[in-house]
GROMACS .gro file of C-alpha atoms in nm:
model
  245
    1UNK     CA    1  -3.543   1.111  -6.508
    2UNK     CA    2  -3.296   1.308  -6.720
    3UNK     CA    3  -3.342   1.069  -7.014
    4UNK     CA    4  -3.718   1.125  -7.009
    5UNK     CA    5  -3.743   1.493  -6.922
    6UNK     CA    6  -3.509   1.795  -6.945
    7UNK     CA    7  -3.303   1.886  -6.640
    8UNK     CA    8  -3.482   2.222  -6.613
    9UNK     CA    9  -3.818   2.361  -6.721
   10UNK     CA   10  -3.907   2.730  -6.747
   11UNK     CA   11  -4.223   2.915  -6.656
   12UNK     CA   12  -4.311   3.261  -6.791
   13UNK     CA   13  -4.524   3.477  -6.564
   14UNK     CA   14  -4.555   3.842  -6.466
   15UNK     CA   15  -4.415   4.025  -6.166
   16UNK     CA   16  -4.751   4.049  -5.988
   17UNK     CA   17  -4.788   3.671  -5.998
   18UNK     CA   18  -4.425   3.623  -5.896
   19UNK     CA   19  -4.476   3.840  -5.587
   20UNK     CA   20  -4.779   3.625  -5.500
   21UNK     CA   21  -4.563   3.312  -5.534
   22UNK     CA   22  -4.306   3.456  -5.292
   23UNK     CA   23  -4.577   3.558  -5.045
   24UNK     CA   24  -4.759   3.225  -5.049
   25UNK     CA   25  -4.445   3.013  -5.077
   26UNK     CA   26  -4.601   2.814  -5.361
   27UNK     CA   27  -4.615   2.822  -5.742
   28UNK     CA   28  -4.976   2.720  -5.771
   29UNK     CA   29  -5.158   2.542  -6.050
   30UNK     CA   30  -5.414   2.754  -6.237
   31UNK     CA   31  -5.707   2.700  -6.471
   32UNK     CA   32  -5.623   2.975  -6.723
   33UNK     CA   33  -5.610   2.736  -7.020
   34UNK     CA   34  -5.958   2.678  -7.162
   35UNK     CA   35  -5.832   2.377  -7.359
   36UNK     CA   36  -5.709   2.194  -7.048
   37UNK     CA   37  -5.961   2.050  -6.804
   38UNK     CA   38  -5.738   2.037  -6.492
   39UNK     CA   39  -5.555   2.304  -6.295
   40UNK     CA   40  -5.189   2.300  -6.397
   41UNK     CA   41  -4.856   2.483  -6.423
   42UNK     CA   42  -4.751   2.543  -6.784
   43UNK     CA   43  -4.380   2.525  -6.864
   44UNK     CA   44  -4.140   2.487  -7.157
   45UNK     CA   45  -3.783   2.379  -7.224
   46UNK     CA   46  -3.606   2.677  -7.383
   47UNK     CA   47  -3.388   2.498  -7.637
   48UNK     CA   48  -3.685   2.306  -7.773
   49UNK     CA   49  -3.906   2.616  -7.778
   50UNK     CA   50  -3.647   2.835  -7.952
   51UNK     CA   51  -3.586   2.570  -8.219
   52UNK     CA   52  -3.955   2.522  -8.297
   53UNK     CA   53  -4.120   2.851  -8.200
   54UNK     CA   54  -4.262   2.973  -8.528
   55UNK     CA   55  -4.587   2.914  -8.700
   56UNK     CA   56  -4.480   3.231  -8.877
   57UNK     CA   57  -4.147   3.404  -8.836
   58UNK     CA   58  -4.283   3.759  -8.861
   59UNK     CA   59  -4.356   3.964  -8.548
   60UNK     CA   60  -4.729   4.017  -8.522
   61UNK     CA   61  -4.831   3.713  -8.726
   62UNK     CA   62  -4.948   3.460  -8.471
   63UNK     CA   63  -4.626   3.288  -8.376
   64UNK     CA   64  -4.592   3.095  -8.052
   65UNK     CA   65  -4.363   3.336  -7.869
   66UNK     CA   66  -4.578   3.638  -7.944
   67UNK     CA   67  -4.887   3.466  -7.811
   68UNK     CA   68  -4.710   3.338  -7.498
   69UNK     CA   69  -4.555   3.675  -7.416
   70UNK     CA   70  -4.873   3.874  -7.475
   71UNK     CA   71  -5.072   3.629  -7.265
   72UNK     CA   72  -4.826   3.662  -6.977
   73UNK     CA   73  -4.806   4.043  -6.998
   74UNK     CA   74  -5.180   4.104  -7.046
   75UNK     CA   75  -5.235   4.232  -6.690
   76UNK     CA   76  -4.878   4.333  -6.602
   77UNK     CA   77  -4.603   4.430  -6.852
   78UNK     CA   78  -4.325   4.316  -6.618
   79UNK     CA   79  -4.237   3.967  -6.745
   80UNK     CA   80  -4.054   3.722  -6.519
   81UNK     CA   81  -3.896   3.391  -6.618
   82UNK     CA   82  -3.866   3.113  -6.359
   83UNK     CA   83  -3.631   2.813  -6.370
   84UNK     CA   84  -3.761   2.486  -6.225
   85UNK     CA   85  -3.532   2.185  -6.164
   86UNK     CA   86  -3.717   1.869  -6.260
   87UNK     CA   87  -3.540   1.632  -6.020
   88UNK     CA   88  -3.804   1.687  -5.750
   89UNK     CA   89  -4.108   1.674  -5.980
   90UNK     CA   90  -4.340   1.375  -5.989
   91UNK     CA   91  -4.298   1.240  -6.342
   92UNK     CA   92  -4.644   1.081  -6.330
   93UNK     CA   93  -4.792   1.430  -6.288
   94UNK     CA   94  -4.636   1.570  -6.607
   95UNK     CA   95  -4.827   1.589  -6.936
   96UNK     CA   96  -4.697   1.724  -7.267
   97UNK     CA   97  -4.851   1.857  -7.588
   98UNK     CA   98  -4.753   2.037  -7.907
   99UNK     CA   99  -4.781   2.414  -7.888
  100UNK     CA  100  -4.764   2.434  -8.268
  101UNK     CA  101  -5.072   2.215  -8.301
  102UNK     CA  102  -5.251   2.379  -8.010
  103UNK     CA  103  -5.222   2.728  -8.159
  104UNK     CA  104  -5.316   2.625  -8.513
  105UNK     CA  105  -5.688   2.705  -8.462
  106UNK     CA  106  -5.603   3.057  -8.344
  107UNK     CA  107  -5.385   3.110  -8.651
  108UNK     CA  108  -5.666   2.992  -8.879
  109UNK     CA  109  -5.920   3.221  -8.709
  110UNK     CA  110  -5.688   3.518  -8.754
  111UNK     CA  111  -5.626   3.432  -9.120
  112UNK     CA  112  -6.000   3.430  -9.190
  113UNK     CA  113  -6.036   3.759  -9.004
  114UNK     CA  114  -5.761   3.914  -9.216
  115UNK     CA  115  -5.930   3.799  -9.537
  116UNK     CA  116  -6.262   3.941  -9.418
  117UNK     CA  117  -6.108   4.278  -9.331
  118UNK     CA  118  -5.932   4.295  -9.670
  119UNK     CA  119  -6.263   4.223  -9.842
  120UNK     CA  120  -6.439   4.500  -9.647
  121UNK     CA  121  -6.161   4.750  -9.724
  122UNK     CA  122  -6.166   4.659 -10.095
  123UNK     CA  123  -6.544   4.692 -10.121
  124UNK     CA  124  -6.543   5.024  -9.935
  125UNK     CA  125  -6.276   5.155 -10.172
  126UNK     CA  126  -6.515   5.103 -10.465
  127UNK     CA  127  -6.791   5.311 -10.303
  128UNK     CA  128  -6.847   5.652 -10.458
  129UNK     CA  129  -6.841   5.889 -10.160
  130UNK     CA  130  -6.945   6.198 -10.358
  131UNK     CA  131  -7.281   6.337 -10.255
  132UNK     CA  132  -7.343   6.071  -9.993
  133UNK     CA  133  -7.424   6.163  -9.636
  134UNK     CA  134  -7.246   6.009  -9.340
  135UNK     CA  135  -7.562   5.810  -9.268
  136UNK     CA  136  -7.571   5.669  -9.621
  137UNK     CA  137  -7.203   5.574  -9.604
  138UNK     CA  138  -7.257   5.412  -9.267
  139UNK     CA  139  -7.546   5.207  -9.406
  140UNK     CA  140  -7.335   5.101  -9.705
  141UNK     CA  141  -7.055   4.991  -9.476
  142UNK     CA  142  -7.302   4.791  -9.266
  143UNK     CA  143  -7.426   4.615  -9.580
  144UNK     CA  144  -7.069   4.533  -9.686
  145UNK     CA  145  -6.985   4.402  -9.339
  146UNK     CA  146  -7.297   4.182  -9.342
  147UNK     CA  147  -7.192   4.039  -9.679
  148UNK     CA  148  -6.841   3.978  -9.548
  149UNK     CA  149  -6.970   3.793  -9.242
  150UNK     CA  150  -7.175   3.563  -9.465
  151UNK     CA  151  -6.882   3.513  -9.702
  152UNK     CA  152  -6.620   3.449  -9.432
  153UNK     CA  153  -6.760   3.222  -9.163
  154UNK     CA  154  -6.538   3.245  -8.856
  155UNK     CA  155  -6.568   2.960  -8.606
  156UNK     CA  156  -6.540   3.058  -8.242
  157UNK     CA  157  -6.234   2.954  -8.045
  158UNK     CA  158  -6.465   2.745  -7.827
  159UNK     CA  159  -6.576   2.551  -8.138
  160UNK     CA  160  -6.217   2.478  -8.225
  161UNK     CA  161  -6.137   2.373  -7.868
  162UNK     CA  162  -6.434   2.138  -7.856
  163UNK     CA  163  -6.297   1.956  -8.162
  164UNK     CA  164  -5.939   1.928  -8.037
  165UNK     CA  165  -5.806   1.572  -8.006
  166UNK     CA  166  -5.751   1.444  -7.654
  167UNK     CA  167  -5.373   1.466  -7.705
  168UNK     CA  168  -5.409   1.845  -7.723
  169UNK     CA  169  -5.692   1.892  -7.477
  170UNK     CA  170  -5.524   1.710  -7.191
  171UNK     CA  171  -5.181   1.621  -7.326
  172UNK     CA  172  -5.000   1.289  -7.331
  173UNK     CA  173  -4.752   1.128  -7.091
  174UNK     CA  174  -4.413   1.298  -7.076
  175UNK     CA  175  -4.268   0.953  -7.143
  176UNK     CA  176  -4.373   1.007  -7.507
  177UNK     CA  177  -4.160   1.319  -7.540
  178UNK     CA  178  -3.942   1.168  -7.814
  179UNK     CA  179  -4.249   1.145  -8.039
  180UNK     CA  180  -4.299   1.522  -8.036
  181UNK     CA  181  -3.926   1.584  -8.062
  182UNK     CA  182  -3.911   1.378  -8.379
  183UNK     CA  183  -4.187   1.595  -8.527
  184UNK     CA  184  -3.981   1.907  -8.444
  185UNK     CA  185  -4.265   2.061  -8.246
  186UNK     CA  186  -4.250   2.303  -7.953
  187UNK     CA  187  -4.345   2.107  -7.643
  188UNK     CA  188  -4.548   2.241  -7.353
  189UNK     CA  189  -4.489   2.061  -7.022
  190UNK     CA  190  -4.796   2.063  -6.799
  191UNK     CA  191  -4.747   1.991  -6.429
  192UNK     CA  192  -5.053   1.891  -6.229
  193UNK     CA  193  -4.934   1.981  -5.878
  194UNK     CA  194  -4.825   2.294  -5.693
  195UNK     CA  195  -4.448   2.349  -5.669
  196UNK     CA  196  -4.285   2.494  -5.353
  197UNK     CA  197  -4.136   2.839  -5.414
  198UNK     CA  198  -3.808   2.706  -5.271
  199UNK     CA  199  -3.778   2.490  -5.585
  200UNK     CA  200  -3.832   2.784  -5.820
  201UNK     CA  201  -3.564   3.037  -5.919
  202UNK     CA  202  -3.623   3.371  -6.090
  203UNK     CA  203  -3.351   3.412  -6.354
  204UNK     CA  204  -3.466   3.727  -6.533
  205UNK     CA  205  -3.727   3.996  -6.586
  206UNK     CA  206  -3.804   4.271  -6.839
  207UNK     CA  207  -4.067   4.538  -6.894
  208UNK     CA  208  -4.241   4.431  -7.214
  209UNK     CA  209  -4.420   4.766  -7.248
  210UNK     CA  210  -4.092   4.961  -7.259
  211UNK     CA  211  -3.897   4.706  -7.460
  212UNK     CA  212  -3.883   4.910  -7.781
  213UNK     CA  213  -3.727   5.199  -7.589
  214UNK     CA  214  -3.413   4.997  -7.517
  215UNK     CA  215  -3.127   5.089  -7.755
  216UNK     CA  216  -3.048   4.722  -7.816
  217UNK     CA  217  -3.403   4.642  -7.929
  218UNK     CA  218  -3.406   4.500  -8.283
  219UNK     CA  219  -3.740   4.543  -8.460
  220UNK     CA  220  -3.644   4.281  -8.717
  221UNK     CA  221  -3.565   4.026  -8.447
  222UNK     CA  222  -3.785   4.124  -8.152
  223UNK     CA  223  -3.776   3.786  -7.980
  224UNK     CA  224  -3.398   3.782  -7.986
  225UNK     CA  225  -3.411   4.119  -7.809
  226UNK     CA  226  -3.672   4.002  -7.559
  227UNK     CA  227  -3.499   3.681  -7.457
  228UNK     CA  228  -3.146   3.822  -7.473
  229UNK     CA  229  -3.252   4.078  -7.214
  230UNK     CA  230  -3.468   3.834  -7.018
  231UNK     CA  231  -3.186   3.577  -6.994
  232UNK     CA  232  -2.891   3.817  -6.974
  233UNK     CA  233  -2.607   3.685  -6.759
  234UNK     CA  234  -2.748   3.333  -6.735
  235UNK     CA  235  -2.622   3.008  -6.896
  236UNK     CA  236  -2.951   2.999  -7.087
  237UNK     CA  237  -2.861   3.322  -7.273
  238UNK     CA  238  -2.646   3.128  -7.521
  239UNK     CA  239  -2.952   2.940  -7.651
  240UNK     CA  240  -3.110   3.260  -7.786
  241UNK     CA  241  -2.919   3.223  -8.115
  242UNK     CA  242  -3.153   2.932  -8.195
  243UNK     CA  243  -3.429   3.188  -8.261
  244UNK     CA  244  -3.248   3.276  -8.586
  245UNK     CA  245  -3.334   2.937  -8.730
   0.00000   0.00000   0.00000
């Protein structure tokens, strides 16, 4: 299997979910992904992810790692990373897809939103506030916002998802991994069965909420800081330098 799939896959979750895994004895599939029709466990291979993580290198501008981390820490800021050996996985139950392509619609939606907000701010800056009541200013802002919404049509995420190709909605066979590797895309590995907790190893955890309080936190390279701390003391720590690419 090693020629088809990496030796290990990694699953990001939060501490609350990890405690549930320990209690139940199972890493269960979930249906959190609206673009995927089956329950599944979503994993990555770190070297591949770190090489191909950016749709934009800047923190706060819709890159893959930011979206993954914020999604994981939405209900609990304690992030946990799990290591899963692939030798016991059923290869016929593994699908793959490009994270870069999957997140493109979200990036486009955010770009349109940014343009709309810039337009509103620019139009409001031209308004003469002198002698106008708060009600009049509020009405003017409402008019400008209405114009902006007509000027910048923002599709819903559901619209984008409905138009996704099947290769992104439900992935392709892991046996086609080389195809995505050749395109230099970050690959998501989707496993369609539960995994026993005995086959899952926690290799690190951090508090995302308090991350910026750590003296080693680097605002210019936040993901280096996040994964250096998350993977500290593990063999995987040495792959963090790939984030500089």
